[in-house]
mmCIF file of C-alpha atoms and ligand atoms in Angstrom:
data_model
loop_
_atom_site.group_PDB
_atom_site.id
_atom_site.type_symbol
_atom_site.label_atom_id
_atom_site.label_comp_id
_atom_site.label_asym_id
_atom_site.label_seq_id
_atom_site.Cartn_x
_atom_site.Cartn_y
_atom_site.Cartn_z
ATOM 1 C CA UNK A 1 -19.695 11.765 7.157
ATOM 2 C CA UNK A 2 -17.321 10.868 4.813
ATOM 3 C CA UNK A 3 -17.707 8.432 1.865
ATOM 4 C CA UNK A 4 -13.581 7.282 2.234
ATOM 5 C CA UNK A 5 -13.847 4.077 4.568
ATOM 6 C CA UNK A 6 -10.305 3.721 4.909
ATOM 7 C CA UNK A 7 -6.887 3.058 3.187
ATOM 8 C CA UNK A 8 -7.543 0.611 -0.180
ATOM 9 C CA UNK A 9 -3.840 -0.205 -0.879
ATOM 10 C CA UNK A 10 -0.583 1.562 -0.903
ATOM 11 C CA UNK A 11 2.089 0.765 -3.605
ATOM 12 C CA UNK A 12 5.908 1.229 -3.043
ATOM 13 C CA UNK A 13 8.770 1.114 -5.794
ATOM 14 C CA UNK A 14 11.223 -2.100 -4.925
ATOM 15 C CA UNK A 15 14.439 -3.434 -6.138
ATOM 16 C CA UNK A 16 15.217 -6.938 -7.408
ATOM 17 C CA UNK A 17 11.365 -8.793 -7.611
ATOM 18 C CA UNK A 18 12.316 -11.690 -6.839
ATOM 19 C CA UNK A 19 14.123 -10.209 -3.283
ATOM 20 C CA UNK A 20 10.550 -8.439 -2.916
ATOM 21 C CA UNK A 21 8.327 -11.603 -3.541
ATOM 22 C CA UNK A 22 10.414 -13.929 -1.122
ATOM 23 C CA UNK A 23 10.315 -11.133 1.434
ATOM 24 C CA UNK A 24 6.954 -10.391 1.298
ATOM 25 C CA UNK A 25 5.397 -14.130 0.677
ATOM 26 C CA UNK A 26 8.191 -16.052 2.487
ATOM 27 C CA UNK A 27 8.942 -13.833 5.562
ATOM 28 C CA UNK A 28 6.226 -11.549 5.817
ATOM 29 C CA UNK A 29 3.828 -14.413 5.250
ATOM 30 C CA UNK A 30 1.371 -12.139 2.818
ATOM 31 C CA UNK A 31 -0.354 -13.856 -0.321
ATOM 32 C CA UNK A 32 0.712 -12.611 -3.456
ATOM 33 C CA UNK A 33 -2.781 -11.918 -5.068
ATOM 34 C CA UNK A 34 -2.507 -10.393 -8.434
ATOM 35 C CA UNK A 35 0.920 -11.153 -10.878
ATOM 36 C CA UNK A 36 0.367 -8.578 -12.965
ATOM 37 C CA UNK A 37 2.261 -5.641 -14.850
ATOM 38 C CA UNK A 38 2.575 -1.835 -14.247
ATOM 39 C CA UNK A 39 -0.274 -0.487 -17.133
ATOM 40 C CA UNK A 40 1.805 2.676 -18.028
ATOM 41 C CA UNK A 41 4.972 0.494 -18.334
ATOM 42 C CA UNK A 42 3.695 -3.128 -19.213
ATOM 43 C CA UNK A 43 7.492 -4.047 -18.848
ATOM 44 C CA UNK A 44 7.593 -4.034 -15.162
ATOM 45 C CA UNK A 45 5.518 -6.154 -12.552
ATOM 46 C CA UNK A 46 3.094 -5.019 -10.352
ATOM 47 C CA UNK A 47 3.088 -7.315 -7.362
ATOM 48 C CA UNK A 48 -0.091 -7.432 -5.215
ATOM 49 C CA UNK A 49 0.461 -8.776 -1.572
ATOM 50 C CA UNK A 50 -2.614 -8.768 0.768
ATOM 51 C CA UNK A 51 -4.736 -11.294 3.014
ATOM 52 C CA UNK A 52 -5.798 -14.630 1.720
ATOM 53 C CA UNK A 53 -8.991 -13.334 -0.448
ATOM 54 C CA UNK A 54 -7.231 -9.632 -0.655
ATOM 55 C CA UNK A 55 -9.430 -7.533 0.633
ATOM 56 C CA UNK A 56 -9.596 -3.672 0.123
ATOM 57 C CA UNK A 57 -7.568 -2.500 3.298
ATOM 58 C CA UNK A 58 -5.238 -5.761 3.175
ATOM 59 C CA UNK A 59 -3.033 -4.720 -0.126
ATOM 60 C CA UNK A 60 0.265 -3.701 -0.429
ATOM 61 C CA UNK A 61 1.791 -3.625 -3.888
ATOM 62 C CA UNK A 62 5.046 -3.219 -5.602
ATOM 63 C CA UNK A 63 6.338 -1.498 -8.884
ATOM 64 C CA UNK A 64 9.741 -3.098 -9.214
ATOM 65 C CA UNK A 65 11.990 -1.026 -10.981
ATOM 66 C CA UNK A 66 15.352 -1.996 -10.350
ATOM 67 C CA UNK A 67 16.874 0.842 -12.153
ATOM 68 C CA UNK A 68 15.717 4.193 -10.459
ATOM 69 C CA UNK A 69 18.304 5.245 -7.235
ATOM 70 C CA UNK A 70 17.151 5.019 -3.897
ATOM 71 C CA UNK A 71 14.779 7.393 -2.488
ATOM 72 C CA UNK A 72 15.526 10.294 -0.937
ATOM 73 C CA UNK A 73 13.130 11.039 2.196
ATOM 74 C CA UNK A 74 11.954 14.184 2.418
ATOM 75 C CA UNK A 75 8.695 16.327 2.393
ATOM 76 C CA UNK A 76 5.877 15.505 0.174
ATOM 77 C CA UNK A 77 6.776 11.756 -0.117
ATOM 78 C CA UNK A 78 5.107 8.636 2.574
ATOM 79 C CA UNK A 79 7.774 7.883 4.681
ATOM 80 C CA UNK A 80 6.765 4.576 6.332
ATOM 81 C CA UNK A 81 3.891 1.824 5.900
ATOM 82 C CA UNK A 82 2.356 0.496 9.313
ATOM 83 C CA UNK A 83 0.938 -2.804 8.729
ATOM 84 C CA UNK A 84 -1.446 -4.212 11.428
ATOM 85 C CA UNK A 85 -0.780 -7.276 13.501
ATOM 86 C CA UNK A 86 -3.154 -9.128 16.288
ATOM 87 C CA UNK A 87 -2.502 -8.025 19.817
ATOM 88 C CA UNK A 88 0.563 -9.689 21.352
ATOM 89 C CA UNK A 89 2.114 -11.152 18.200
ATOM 90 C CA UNK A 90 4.839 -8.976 18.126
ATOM 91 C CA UNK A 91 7.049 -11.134 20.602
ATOM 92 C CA UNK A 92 6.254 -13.656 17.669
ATOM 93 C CA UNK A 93 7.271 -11.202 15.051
ATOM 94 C CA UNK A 94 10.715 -9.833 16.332
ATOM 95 C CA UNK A 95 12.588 -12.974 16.636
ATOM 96 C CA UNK A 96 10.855 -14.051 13.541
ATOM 97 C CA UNK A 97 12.681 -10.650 11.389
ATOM 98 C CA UNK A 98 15.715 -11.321 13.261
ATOM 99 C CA UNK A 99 15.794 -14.997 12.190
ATOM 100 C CA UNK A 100 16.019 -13.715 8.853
ATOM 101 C CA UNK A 101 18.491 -11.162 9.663
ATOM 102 C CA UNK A 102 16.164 -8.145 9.442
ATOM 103 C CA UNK A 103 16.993 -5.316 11.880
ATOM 104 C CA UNK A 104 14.842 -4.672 14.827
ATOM 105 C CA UNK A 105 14.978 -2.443 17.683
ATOM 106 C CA UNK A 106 12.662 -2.469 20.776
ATOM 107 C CA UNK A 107 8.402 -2.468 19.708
ATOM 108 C CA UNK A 108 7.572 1.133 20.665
ATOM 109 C CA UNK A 109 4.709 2.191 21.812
ATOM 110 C CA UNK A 110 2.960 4.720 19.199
ATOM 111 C CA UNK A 111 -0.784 6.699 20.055
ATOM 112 C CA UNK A 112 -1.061 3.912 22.328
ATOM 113 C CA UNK A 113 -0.260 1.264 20.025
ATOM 114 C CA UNK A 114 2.606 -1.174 20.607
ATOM 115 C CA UNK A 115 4.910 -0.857 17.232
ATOM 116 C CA UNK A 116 7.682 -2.546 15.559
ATOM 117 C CA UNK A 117 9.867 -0.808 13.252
ATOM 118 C CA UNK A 118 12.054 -2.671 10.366
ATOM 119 C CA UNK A 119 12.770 -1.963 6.795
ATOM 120 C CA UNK A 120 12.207 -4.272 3.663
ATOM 121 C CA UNK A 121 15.284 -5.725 1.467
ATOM 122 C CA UNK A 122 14.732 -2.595 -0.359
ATOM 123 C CA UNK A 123 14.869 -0.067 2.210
ATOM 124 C CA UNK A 124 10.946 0.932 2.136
ATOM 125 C CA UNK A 125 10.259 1.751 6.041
ATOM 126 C CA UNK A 126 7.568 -0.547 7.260
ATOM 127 C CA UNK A 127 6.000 -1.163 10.923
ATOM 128 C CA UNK A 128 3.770 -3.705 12.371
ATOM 129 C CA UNK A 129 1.297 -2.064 15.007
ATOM 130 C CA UNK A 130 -0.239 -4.385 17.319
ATOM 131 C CA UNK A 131 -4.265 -4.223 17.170
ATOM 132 C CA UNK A 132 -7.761 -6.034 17.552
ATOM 133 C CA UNK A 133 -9.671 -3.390 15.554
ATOM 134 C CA UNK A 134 -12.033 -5.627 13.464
ATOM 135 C CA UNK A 135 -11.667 -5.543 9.957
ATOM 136 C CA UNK A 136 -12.270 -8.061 7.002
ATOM 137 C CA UNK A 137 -9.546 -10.349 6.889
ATOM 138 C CA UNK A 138 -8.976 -14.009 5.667
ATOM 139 C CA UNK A 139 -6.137 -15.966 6.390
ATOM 140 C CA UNK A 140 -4.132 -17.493 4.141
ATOM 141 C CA UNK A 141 -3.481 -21.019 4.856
ATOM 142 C CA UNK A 142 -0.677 -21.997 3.263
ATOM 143 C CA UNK A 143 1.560 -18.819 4.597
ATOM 144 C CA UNK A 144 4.434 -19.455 6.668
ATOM 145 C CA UNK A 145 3.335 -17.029 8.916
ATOM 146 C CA UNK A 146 0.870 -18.746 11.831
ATOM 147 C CA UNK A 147 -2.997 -17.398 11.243
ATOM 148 C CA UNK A 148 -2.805 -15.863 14.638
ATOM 149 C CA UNK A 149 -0.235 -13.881 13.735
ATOM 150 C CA UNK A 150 -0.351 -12.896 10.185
ATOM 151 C CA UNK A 151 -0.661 -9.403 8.880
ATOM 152 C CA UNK A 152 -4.644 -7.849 9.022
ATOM 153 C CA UNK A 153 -3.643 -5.313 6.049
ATOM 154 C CA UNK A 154 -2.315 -2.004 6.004
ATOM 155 C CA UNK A 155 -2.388 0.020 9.522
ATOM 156 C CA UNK A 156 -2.064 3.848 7.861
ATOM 157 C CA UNK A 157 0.633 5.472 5.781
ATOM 158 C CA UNK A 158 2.983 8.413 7.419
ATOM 159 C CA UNK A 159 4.142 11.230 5.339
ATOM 160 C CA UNK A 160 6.575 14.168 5.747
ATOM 161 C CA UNK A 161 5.087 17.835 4.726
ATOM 162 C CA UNK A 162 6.824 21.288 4.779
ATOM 163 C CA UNK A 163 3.452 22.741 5.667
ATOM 164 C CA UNK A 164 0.775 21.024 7.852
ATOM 165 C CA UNK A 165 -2.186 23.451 6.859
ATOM 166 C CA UNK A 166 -2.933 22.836 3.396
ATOM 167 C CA UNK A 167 -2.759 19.492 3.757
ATOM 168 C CA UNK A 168 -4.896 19.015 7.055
ATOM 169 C CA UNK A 169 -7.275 21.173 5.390
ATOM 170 C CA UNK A 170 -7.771 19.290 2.109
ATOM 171 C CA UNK A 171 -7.573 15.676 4.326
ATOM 172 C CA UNK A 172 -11.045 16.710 6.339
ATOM 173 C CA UNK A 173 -12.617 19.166 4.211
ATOM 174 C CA UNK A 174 -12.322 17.505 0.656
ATOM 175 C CA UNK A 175 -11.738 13.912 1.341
ATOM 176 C CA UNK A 176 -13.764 14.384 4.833
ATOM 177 C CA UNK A 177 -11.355 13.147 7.548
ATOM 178 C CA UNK A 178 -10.680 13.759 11.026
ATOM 179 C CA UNK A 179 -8.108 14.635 13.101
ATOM 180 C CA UNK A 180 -7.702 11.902 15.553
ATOM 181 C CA UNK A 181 -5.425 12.438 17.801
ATOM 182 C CA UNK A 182 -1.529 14.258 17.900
ATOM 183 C CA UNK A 183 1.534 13.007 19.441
ATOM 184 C CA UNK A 184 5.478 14.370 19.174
ATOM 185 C CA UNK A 185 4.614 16.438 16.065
ATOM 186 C CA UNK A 186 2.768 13.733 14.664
ATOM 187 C CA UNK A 187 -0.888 14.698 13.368
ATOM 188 C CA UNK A 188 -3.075 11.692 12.950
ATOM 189 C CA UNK A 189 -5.578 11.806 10.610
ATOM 190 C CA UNK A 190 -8.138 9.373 9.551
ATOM 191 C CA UNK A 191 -11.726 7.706 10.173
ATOM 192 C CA UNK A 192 -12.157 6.100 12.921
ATOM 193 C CA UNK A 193 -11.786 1.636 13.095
ATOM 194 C CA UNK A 194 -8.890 -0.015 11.321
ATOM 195 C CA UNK A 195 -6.779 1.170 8.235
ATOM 196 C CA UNK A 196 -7.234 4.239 7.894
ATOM 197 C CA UNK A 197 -4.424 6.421 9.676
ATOM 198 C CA UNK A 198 -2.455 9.227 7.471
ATOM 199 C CA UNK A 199 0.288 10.446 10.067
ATOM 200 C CA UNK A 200 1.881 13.851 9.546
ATOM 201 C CA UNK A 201 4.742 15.403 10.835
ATOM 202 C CA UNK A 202 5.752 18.915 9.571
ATOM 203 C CA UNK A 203 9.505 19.296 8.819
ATOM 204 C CA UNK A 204 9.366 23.272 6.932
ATOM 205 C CA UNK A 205 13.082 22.753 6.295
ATOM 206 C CA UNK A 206 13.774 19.464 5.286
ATOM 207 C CA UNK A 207 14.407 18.591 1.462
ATOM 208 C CA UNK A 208 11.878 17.932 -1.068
ATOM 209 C CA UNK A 209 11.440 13.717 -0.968
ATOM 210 C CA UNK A 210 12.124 11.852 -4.231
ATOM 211 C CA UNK A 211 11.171 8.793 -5.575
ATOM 212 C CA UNK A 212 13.180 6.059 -5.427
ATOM 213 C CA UNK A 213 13.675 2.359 -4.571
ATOM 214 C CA UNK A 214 12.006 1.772 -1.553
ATOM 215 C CA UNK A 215 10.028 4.642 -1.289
ATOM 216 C CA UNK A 216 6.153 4.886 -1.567
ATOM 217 C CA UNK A 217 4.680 5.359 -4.793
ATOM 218 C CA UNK A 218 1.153 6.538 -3.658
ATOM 219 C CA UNK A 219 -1.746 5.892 -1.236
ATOM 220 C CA UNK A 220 -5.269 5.273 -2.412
ATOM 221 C CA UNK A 221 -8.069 5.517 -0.717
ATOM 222 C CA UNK A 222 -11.166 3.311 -0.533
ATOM 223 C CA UNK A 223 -14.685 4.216 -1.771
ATOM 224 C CA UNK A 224 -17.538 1.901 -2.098
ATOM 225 C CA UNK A 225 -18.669 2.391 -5.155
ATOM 226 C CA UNK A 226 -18.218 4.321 -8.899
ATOM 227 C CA UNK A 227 -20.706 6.750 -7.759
ATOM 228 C CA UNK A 228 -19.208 7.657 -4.291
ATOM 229 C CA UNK A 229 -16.253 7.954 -6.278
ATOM 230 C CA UNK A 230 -17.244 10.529 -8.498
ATOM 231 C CA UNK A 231 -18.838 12.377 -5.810
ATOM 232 C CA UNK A 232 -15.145 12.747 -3.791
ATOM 233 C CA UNK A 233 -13.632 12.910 -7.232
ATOM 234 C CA UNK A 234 -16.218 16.449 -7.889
ATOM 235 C CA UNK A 235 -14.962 17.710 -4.208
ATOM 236 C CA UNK A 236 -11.136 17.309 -5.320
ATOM 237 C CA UNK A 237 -11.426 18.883 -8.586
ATOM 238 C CA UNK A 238 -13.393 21.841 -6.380
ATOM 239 C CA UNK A 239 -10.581 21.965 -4.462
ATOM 240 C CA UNK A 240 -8.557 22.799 -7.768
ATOM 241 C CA UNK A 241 -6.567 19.198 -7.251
ATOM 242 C CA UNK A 242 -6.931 18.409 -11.161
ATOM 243 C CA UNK A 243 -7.867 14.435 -10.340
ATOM 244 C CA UNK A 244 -7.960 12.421 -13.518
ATOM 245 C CA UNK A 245 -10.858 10.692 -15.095
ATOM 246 C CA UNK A 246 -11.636 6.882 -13.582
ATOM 247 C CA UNK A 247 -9.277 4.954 -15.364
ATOM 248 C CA UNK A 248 -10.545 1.258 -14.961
ATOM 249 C CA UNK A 249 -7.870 -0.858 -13.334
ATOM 250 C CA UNK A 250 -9.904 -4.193 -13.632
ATOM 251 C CA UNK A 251 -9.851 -5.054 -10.384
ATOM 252 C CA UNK A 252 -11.344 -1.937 -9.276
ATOM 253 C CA UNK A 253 -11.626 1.593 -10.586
ATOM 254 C CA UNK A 254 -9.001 4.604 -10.270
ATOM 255 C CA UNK A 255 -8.837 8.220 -9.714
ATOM 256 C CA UNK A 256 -5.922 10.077 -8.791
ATOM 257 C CA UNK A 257 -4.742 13.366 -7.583
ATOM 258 C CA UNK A 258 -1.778 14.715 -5.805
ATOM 259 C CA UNK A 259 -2.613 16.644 -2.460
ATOM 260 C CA UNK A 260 -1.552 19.948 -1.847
ATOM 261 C CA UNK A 261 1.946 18.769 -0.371
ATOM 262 C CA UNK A 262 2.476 17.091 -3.103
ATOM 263 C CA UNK A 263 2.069 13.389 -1.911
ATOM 264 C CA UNK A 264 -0.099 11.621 -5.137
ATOM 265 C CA UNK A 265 -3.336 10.078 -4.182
ATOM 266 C CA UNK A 266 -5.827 7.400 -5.537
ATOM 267 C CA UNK A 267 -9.046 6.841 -5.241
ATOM 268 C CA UNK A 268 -10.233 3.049 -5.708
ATOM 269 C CA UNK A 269 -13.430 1.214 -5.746
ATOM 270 C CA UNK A 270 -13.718 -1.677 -3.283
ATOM 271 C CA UNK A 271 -14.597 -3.964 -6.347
ATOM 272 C CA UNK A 272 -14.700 -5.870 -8.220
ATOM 273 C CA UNK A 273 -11.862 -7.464 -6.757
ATOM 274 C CA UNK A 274 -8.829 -10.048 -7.464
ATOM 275 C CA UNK A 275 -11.059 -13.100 -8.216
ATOM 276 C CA UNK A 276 -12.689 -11.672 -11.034
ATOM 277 C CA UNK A 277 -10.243 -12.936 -13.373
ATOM 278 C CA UNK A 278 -8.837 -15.911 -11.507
ATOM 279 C CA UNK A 279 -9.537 -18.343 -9.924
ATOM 280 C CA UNK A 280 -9.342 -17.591 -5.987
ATOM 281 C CA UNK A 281 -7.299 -20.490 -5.137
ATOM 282 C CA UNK A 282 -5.098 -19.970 -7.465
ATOM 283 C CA UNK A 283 -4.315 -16.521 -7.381
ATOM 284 C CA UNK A 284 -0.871 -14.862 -7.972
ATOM 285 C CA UNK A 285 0.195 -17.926 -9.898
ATOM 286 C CA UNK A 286 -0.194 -16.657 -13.646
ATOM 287 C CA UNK A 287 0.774 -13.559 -15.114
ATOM 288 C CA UNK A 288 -2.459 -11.236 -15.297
ATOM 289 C CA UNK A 289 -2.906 -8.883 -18.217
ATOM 290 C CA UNK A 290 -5.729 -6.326 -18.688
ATOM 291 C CA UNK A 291 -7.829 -7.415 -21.580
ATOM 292 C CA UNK A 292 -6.431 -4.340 -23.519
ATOM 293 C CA UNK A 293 -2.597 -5.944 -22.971
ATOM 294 C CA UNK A 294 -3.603 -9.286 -24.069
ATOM 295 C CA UNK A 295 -2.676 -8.746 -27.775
ATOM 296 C CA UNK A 296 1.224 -8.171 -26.275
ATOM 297 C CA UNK A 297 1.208 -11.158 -23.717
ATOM 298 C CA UNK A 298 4.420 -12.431 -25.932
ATOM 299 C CA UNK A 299 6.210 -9.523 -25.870
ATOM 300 C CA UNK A 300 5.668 -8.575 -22.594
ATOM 301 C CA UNK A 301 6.703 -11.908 -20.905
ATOM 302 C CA UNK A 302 9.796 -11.896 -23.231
ATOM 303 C CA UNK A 303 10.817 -8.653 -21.158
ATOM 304 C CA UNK A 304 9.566 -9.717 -17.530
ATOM 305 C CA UNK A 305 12.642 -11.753 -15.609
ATOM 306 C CA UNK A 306 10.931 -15.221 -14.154
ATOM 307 C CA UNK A 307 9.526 -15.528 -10.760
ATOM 308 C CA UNK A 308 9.595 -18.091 -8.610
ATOM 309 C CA UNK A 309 6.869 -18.657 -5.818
ATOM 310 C CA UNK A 310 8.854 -20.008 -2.856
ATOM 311 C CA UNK A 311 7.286 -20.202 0.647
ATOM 312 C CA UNK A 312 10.006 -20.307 3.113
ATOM 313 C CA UNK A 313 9.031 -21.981 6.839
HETATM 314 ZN ZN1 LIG B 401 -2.793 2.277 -6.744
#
């Protein structure tokens, strides 16, 4: 029994933020939920797509920083982000990317799962996997995207590792995973029921991955509570991980931690949530400071370039 019930959210470095906002709102039909800024560098966004209400599970978030190179894939960096879609929308969803000129192939099917590959404006590999697992979702009504086919949240996260030991062992002994299931090299890893997949494939020779634009920045992992929190974050810092002390991200609370092949990890607490400083129906619509970055609202919107919220048909 483990006391991780899934993926919470997994944030990627973009380019431009206005290219990542109208791809993300205006093609991939995901609310942005939070307008907010990156609270080591308060001069960048952090962008916050998810469902309607954004649930824990649903988020996928953004660190624009237009100017760090592209990534370089490699070991010890997330490779792709699968993003789940209902059963049979992905008929829908190909000629939708290729209306907007986004390259797809054939859907493949992947442990049994029907799945589309593309990248984003920014080269960050994404997939939509076809499934009915339930989960909390809410649409979003005003999306372009149809309600019966919009994105249910994230799917899992795949990484590349030079070893596949240390890291299977920390992923079911320390955090208290399973191995689910293997296919061509892949090692799938997870609980079981929706969101919660960590693929593997060991590449021993390939390069060391670096950040970049349009790689992932880290995956966090969702715990209910502060107190199941500190009881994984105890088992990590057993496991000689070094995690770092909760450090309160307002809309919920943070630990992280890199795992032994070096992709970094978060903890988060399913709440408090998005709404707790905004109103619901009005969410991604204002910039969002932490109370402690209120004093430098001035400053920091004198250095943030303006975004426009555009919803495409
Ligand atoms: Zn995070």
């Amino acid at each position: 029994m483990t006391e991780i019930t899934g993926i919470h959210h997994v944030t990627a470095i973009a380019g431009d933020p206005q290219q990542n906002l109208d791809f993300y709102t205006g093609v991939l039909g995901m609310r942005l939920v939070k307008r907010s800024v990156n609270q080591d560098d308060p001069g960048t966004y952090h962008l916050f797509y998810a469902d309607a209400e954004g649930h824990p599970g649903s988020d996928l978030t953004f660190f624009p920083w237009t100017h760090l190179a592209p990534s370089r894939q490699g070991v010890g960096l997330t490779v792709e982000v699968p993003l789940t879609v209902p059963a049979g929308s992905l008929g829908y969803w190909s000629e939708r990317l290729a209306h907007y000129g986004v390259a797809v192939g054939e859907a493949q099917p992947r442990f049994g799962e029907k799945t589309l590959e593309f990248r984003d404006p920014h080269g960050l590999e994404l997939s939509l996997v076809e499934s009915d697992d339930p989960r909390d979702f809410a649409p979003w009504q005003s999306s372009p995207v149809p309600e019966a086919q919009q994105i249910r949240g994230i799917h899992g996260a795949k990484a590349y590792q030079r070893e596949l030991a240390p890291t299977a062992r920390f992923l079911t002994e320390v955090l208290g995973l399973k191995l689910l299931a293997q296919e061509g090299g892949w090692h799938r890893f997870g609980i079981s029921g929706a969101g919660s997949h960590f693929d593997i494939l060991e590449v021993p020779n390939a390069p060391r991955g670096q950040w970049g634009v349009g790689s992932v920045h880290h995956v966090a992992w969702r715990v209910a509570d502060t107190d199941a929190e500190l009881r994984v974050r105890a088992r990590v810092a057993a496991a000689g991980r070094r995690p770092t002390e909760i450090i309160d991200r307002f809309w919920f609370k943070s630990v992280y931690f890199m795992e032994p092949g070096g992709v970094l990890f978060e903890l988060a607490t399913d709440g408090p949530g998005f709404a707790v400083d905004e109103d619901p129906t009005a969410l991604g619509e204002q910039l969002i400071l932490p109370p402690w970055l209120e004093p430098q609202r001035a400053q920091i919107e004198a250095v943030l370039p303006p975004l426009k919220l555009a919803h495409p048909a």
